Amino acid sequence: KQWYQRRVRGNYFGNTNFFGGPASACVSSLQLLRDMEREKQDAMFVFLSDVWLDQPSVLSKLKTMFTGYSKVPPFAFVFFGNFTSGQSHKNTVSKMKAGFKALADMLSSYPTLCSDSLFLFIPGPQEPGPGPVL
């Protein structure tokens, strides 16, 4: 069914890239992406949400997780915000800077993860930035 729906959409929209970026065509239609998918069929992704980097207990748990994954690095870690625990925006930016600095310092202890894994950070709804664009 999913294949059929994709084909129907393709009949209407072709390979148009609606999401921007350097590709003029939809990335799912790119041969390079298809080749990468075939090569990395066993790729592992780690998804985390509400990773409050201003909380010492969260940083401690991240260290435990990174220690475990350092022996078998996943293809990517995907972090979804919010990255601070408070609802107040008063000190959010300074808390985020300090939290990401602590995360970077921690990750420097795991060179295998830094070289073999990708890290993607997606801001949450209370993060400072351009607003609710996602």
JSON list of C-alpha atoms in Angstrom, two decimals, residues 25-120:
[
{"chain": "A", "resi": 25, "resn": "ALA", "atom": "CA", "xyz": [15.16, 16.38, -6.68]},
{"chain": "A", "resi": 26, "resn": "CYS", "atom": "CA", "xyz": [13.54, 14.54, -3.80]},
{"chain": "A", "resi": 27, "resn": "VAL", "atom": "CA", "xyz": [16.34, 12.72, -1.97]},
{"chain": "A", "resi": 28, "resn": "SER", "atom": "CA", "xyz": [14.47, 9.43, -2.04]},
{"chain": "A", "resi": 29, "resn": "SER", "atom": "CA", "xyz": [14.91, 9.45, -5.80]},
{"chain": "A", "resi": 30, "resn": "LEU", "atom": "CA", "xyz": [18.69, 9.89, -5.68]},
{"chain": "A", "resi": 31, "resn": "GLN", "atom": "CA", "xyz": [20.78, 6.89, -6.66]},
{"chain": "A", "resi": 32, "resn": "LEU", "atom": "CA", "xyz": [23.45, 7.78, -4.09]},
{"chain": "A", "resi": 33, "resn": "LEU", "atom": "CA", "xyz": [20.93, 7.52, -1.27]},
{"chain": "A", "resi": 34, "resn": "ARG", "atom": "CA", "xyz": [19.65, 4.18, -2.55]},
{"chain": "A", "resi": 35, "resn": "ASP", "atom": "CA", "xyz": [23.23, 2.88, -2.71]},
{"chain": "A", "resi": 36, "resn": "MET", "atom": "CA", "xyz": [23.90, 4.03, 0.86]},
{"chain": "A", "resi": 37, "resn": "GLU", "atom": "CA", "xyz": [20.71, 2.34, 2.08]},
{"chain": "A", "resi": 38, "resn": "ARG", "atom": "CA", "xyz": [21.82, -0.95, 0.51]},
{"chain": "A", "resi": 39, "resn": "GLU", "atom": "CA", "xyz": [25.30, -0.71, 2.06]},
{"chain": "A", "resi": 40, "resn": "LYS", "atom": "CA", "xyz": [24.01, 0.11, 5.54]},
{"chain": "A", "resi": 41, "resn": "GLN", "atom": "CA", "xyz": [21.06, -2.24, 5.92]},
{"chain": "A", "resi": 42, "resn": "ASP", "atom": "CA", "xyz": [22.01, -2.95, 9.53]},
{"chain": "A", "resi": 43, "resn": "ALA", "atom": "CA", "xyz": [22.58, 0.70, 10.48]},
{"chain": "A", "resi": 44, "resn": "MET", "atom": "CA", "xyz": [21.47, 1.57, 13.99]},
{"chain": "A", "resi": 45, "resn": "PHE", "atom": "CA", "xyz": [19.89, 4.89, 14.96]},
{"chain": "A", "resi": 46, "resn": "VAL", "atom": "CA", "xyz": [19.48, 6.07, 18.56]},
{"chain": "A", "resi": 47, "resn": "PHE", "atom": "CA", "xyz": [16.58, 8.48, 19.18]},
{"chain": "A", "resi": 48, "resn": "LEU", "atom": "CA", "xyz": [16.40, 10.55, 22.38]},
{"chain": "A", "resi": 49, "resn": "SER", "atom": "CA", "xyz": [13.83, 13.14, 23.38]},
{"chain": "A", "resi": 50, "resn": "ASP", "atom": "CA", "xyz": [13.79, 15.90, 25.99]},
{"chain": "A", "resi": 51, "resn": "VAL", "atom": "CA", "xyz": [17.49, 15.55, 26.75]},
{"chain": "A", "resi": 52, "resn": "TRP", "atom": "CA", "xyz": [17.76, 18.17, 29.47]},
{"chain": "A", "resi": 53, "resn": "LEU", "atom": "CA", "xyz": [21.42, 19.07, 29.32]},
{"chain": "A", "resi": 54, "resn": "ASP", "atom": "CA", "xyz": [21.08, 21.38, 32.33]},
{"chain": "A", "resi": 55, "resn": "GLN", "atom": "CA", "xyz": [20.40, 18.41, 34.62]},
{"chain": "A", "resi": 56, "resn": "PRO", "atom": "CA", "xyz": [23.45, 16.56, 36.05]},
{"chain": "A", "resi": 57, "resn": "SER", "atom": "CA", "xyz": [21.48, 13.29, 36.27]},
{"chain": "A", "resi": 58, "resn": "VAL", "atom": "CA", "xyz": [20.77, 13.43, 32.52]},
{"chain": "A", "resi": 59, "resn": "LEU", "atom": "CA", "xyz": [24.44, 14.02, 31.72]},
{"chain": "A", "resi": 60, "resn": "SER", "atom": "CA", "xyz": [25.33, 11.07, 33.95]},
{"chain": "A", "resi": 61, "resn": "LYS", "atom": "CA", "xyz": [22.89, 8.81, 32.08]},
{"chain": "A", "resi": 62, "resn": "LEU", "atom": "CA", "xyz": [24.24, 10.04, 28.73]},
{"chain": "A", "resi": 63, "resn": "LYS", "atom": "CA", "xyz": [27.74, 9.09, 29.85]},
{"chain": "A", "resi": 64, "resn": "THR", "atom": "CA", "xyz": [26.51, 5.60, 30.70]},
{"chain": "A", "resi": 65, "resn": "MET", "atom": "CA", "xyz": [24.81, 5.33, 27.31]},
{"chain": "A", "resi": 66, "resn": "PHE", "atom": "CA", "xyz": [27.87, 6.60, 25.39]},
{"chain": "A", "resi": 67, "resn": "THR", "atom": "CA", "xyz": [30.10, 4.13, 27.25]},
{"chain": "A", "resi": 68, "resn": "GLY", "atom": "CA", "xyz": [27.86, 1.29, 26.12]},
{"chain": "A", "resi": 69, "resn": "TYR", "atom": "CA", "xyz": [27.63, 2.43, 22.51]},
{"chain": "A", "resi": 70, "resn": "SER", "atom": "CA", "xyz": [31.35, 3.23, 22.22]},
{"chain": "A", "resi": 71, "resn": "LYS", "atom": "CA", "xyz": [32.07, -0.45, 21.51]},
{"chain": "A", "resi": 72, "resn": "VAL", "atom": "CA", "xyz": [29.48, -0.63, 18.71]},
{"chain": "A", "resi": 73, "resn": "PRO", "atom": "CA", "xyz": [28.86, 2.93, 17.46]},
{"chain": "A", "resi": 74, "resn": "PRO", "atom": "CA", "xyz": [25.46, 3.55, 15.90]},
{"chain": "A", "resi": 75, "resn": "PHE", "atom": "CA", "xyz": [25.15, 5.27, 12.56]},
{"chain": "A", "resi": 76, "resn": "ALA", "atom": "CA", "xyz": [23.50, 8.28, 14.22]},
{"chain": "A", "resi": 77, "resn": "PHE", "atom": "CA", "xyz": [22.27, 9.75, 17.47]},
{"chain": "A", "resi": 78, "resn": "VAL", "atom": "CA", "xyz": [19.17, 11.91, 16.99]},
{"chain": "A", "resi": 79, "resn": "PHE", "atom": "CA", "xyz": [18.45, 14.27, 19.88]},
{"chain": "A", "resi": 80, "resn": "PHE", "atom": "CA", "xyz": [15.05, 15.96, 20.07]},
{"chain": "A", "resi": 81, "resn": "GLY", "atom": "CA", "xyz": [14.67, 18.97, 22.40]},
{"chain": "A", "resi": 82, "resn": "ASN", "atom": "CA", "xyz": [13.82, 20.57, 24.63]},
{"chain": "A", "resi": 83, "resn": "PHE", "atom": "CA", "xyz": [17.42, 20.70, 25.79]},
{"chain": "A", "resi": 84, "resn": "THR", "atom": "CA", "xyz": [16.71, 22.54, 29.05]},
{"chain": "A", "resi": 85, "resn": "SER", "atom": "CA", "xyz": [14.34, 21.54, 31.82]},
{"chain": "A", "resi": 86, "resn": "GLY", "atom": "CA", "xyz": [12.74, 24.85, 32.69]},
{"chain": "A", "resi": 87, "resn": "GLN", "atom": "CA", "xyz": [9.72, 26.53, 31.17]},
{"chain": "A", "resi": 88, "resn": "SER", "atom": "CA", "xyz": [11.26, 29.94, 31.81]},
{"chain": "A", "resi": 89, "resn": "HIS", "atom": "CA", "xyz": [13.13, 31.55, 28.93]},
{"chain": "A", "resi": 90, "resn": "LYS", "atom": "CA", "xyz": [15.07, 33.82, 31.28]},
{"chain": "A", "resi": 91, "resn": "ASN", "atom": "CA", "xyz": [18.31, 31.82, 31.33]},
{"chain": "A", "resi": 92, "resn": "THR", "atom": "CA", "xyz": [17.56, 29.30, 28.57]},
{"chain": "A", "resi": 93, "resn": "VAL", "atom": "CA", "xyz": [20.34, 30.40, 26.22]},
{"chain": "A", "resi": 94, "resn": "SER", "atom": "CA", "xyz": [23.05, 30.36, 28.89]},
{"chain": "A", "resi": 95, "resn": "LYS", "atom": "CA", "xyz": [21.77, 26.99, 30.18]},
{"chain": "A", "resi": 96, "resn": "MET", "atom": "CA", "xyz": [21.82, 25.56, 26.67]},
{"chain": "A", "resi": 97, "resn": "LYS", "atom": "CA", "xyz": [25.35, 26.82, 26.00]},
{"chain": "A", "resi": 98, "resn": "ALA", "atom": "CA", "xyz": [26.60, 25.32, 29.26]},
{"chain": "A", "resi": 99, "resn": "GLY", "atom": "CA", "xyz": [24.76, 22.06, 28.59]},
{"chain": "A", "resi": 100, "resn": "PHE", "atom": "CA", "xyz": [26.08, 21.66, 25.05]},
{"chain": "A", "resi": 101, "resn": "LYS", "atom": "CA", "xyz": [29.58, 22.50, 26.27]},
{"chain": "A", "resi": 102, "resn": "ALA", "atom": "CA", "xyz": [29.28, 19.75, 28.91]},
{"chain": "A", "resi": 103, "resn": "LEU", "atom": "CA", "xyz": [28.02, 17.35, 26.23]},
{"chain": "A", "resi": 104, "resn": "ALA", "atom": "CA", "xyz": [30.91, 18.24, 23.91]},
{"chain": "A", "resi": 105, "resn": "ASP", "atom": "CA", "xyz": [33.43, 17.77, 26.71]},
{"chain": "A", "resi": 106, "resn": "MET", "atom": "CA", "xyz": [31.89, 14.39, 27.51]},
{"chain": "A", "resi": 107, "resn": "LEU", "atom": "CA", "xyz": [31.88, 13.26, 23.87]},
{"chain": "A", "resi": 108, "resn": "SER", "atom": "CA", "xyz": [35.56, 14.12, 23.51]},
{"chain": "A", "resi": 109, "resn": "SER", "atom": "CA", "xyz": [36.19, 11.10, 25.77]},
{"chain": "A", "resi": 110, "resn": "TYR", "atom": "CA", "xyz": [34.61, 8.85, 23.12]},
{"chain": "A", "resi": 111, "resn": "PRO", "atom": "CA", "xyz": [36.69, 9.30, 19.94]},
{"chain": "A", "resi": 112, "resn": "THR", "atom": "CA", "xyz": [35.10, 6.26, 18.27]},
{"chain": "A", "resi": 113, "resn": "LEU", "atom": "CA", "xyz": [31.62, 7.74, 18.61]},
{"chain": "A", "resi": 114, "resn": "CYS", "atom": "CA", "xyz": [32.85, 11.12, 17.37]},
{"chain": "A", "resi": 115, "resn": "SER", "atom": "CA", "xyz": [34.43, 9.62, 14.27]},
{"chain": "A", "resi": 116, "resn": "ASP", "atom": "CA", "xyz": [31.92, 6.87, 13.44]},
{"chain": "A", "resi": 117, "resn": "SER", "atom": "CA", "xyz": [28.54, 8.34, 14.43]},
{"chain": "A", "resi": 118, "resn": "LEU", "atom": "CA", "xyz": [26.54, 11.32, 13.28]},
{"chain": "A", "resi": 119, "resn": "PHE", "atom": "CA", "xyz": [24.90, 13.63, 15.82]},
{"chain": "A", "resi": 120, "resn": "LEU", "atom": "CA", "xyz": [21.68, 15.42, 14.91]}
]
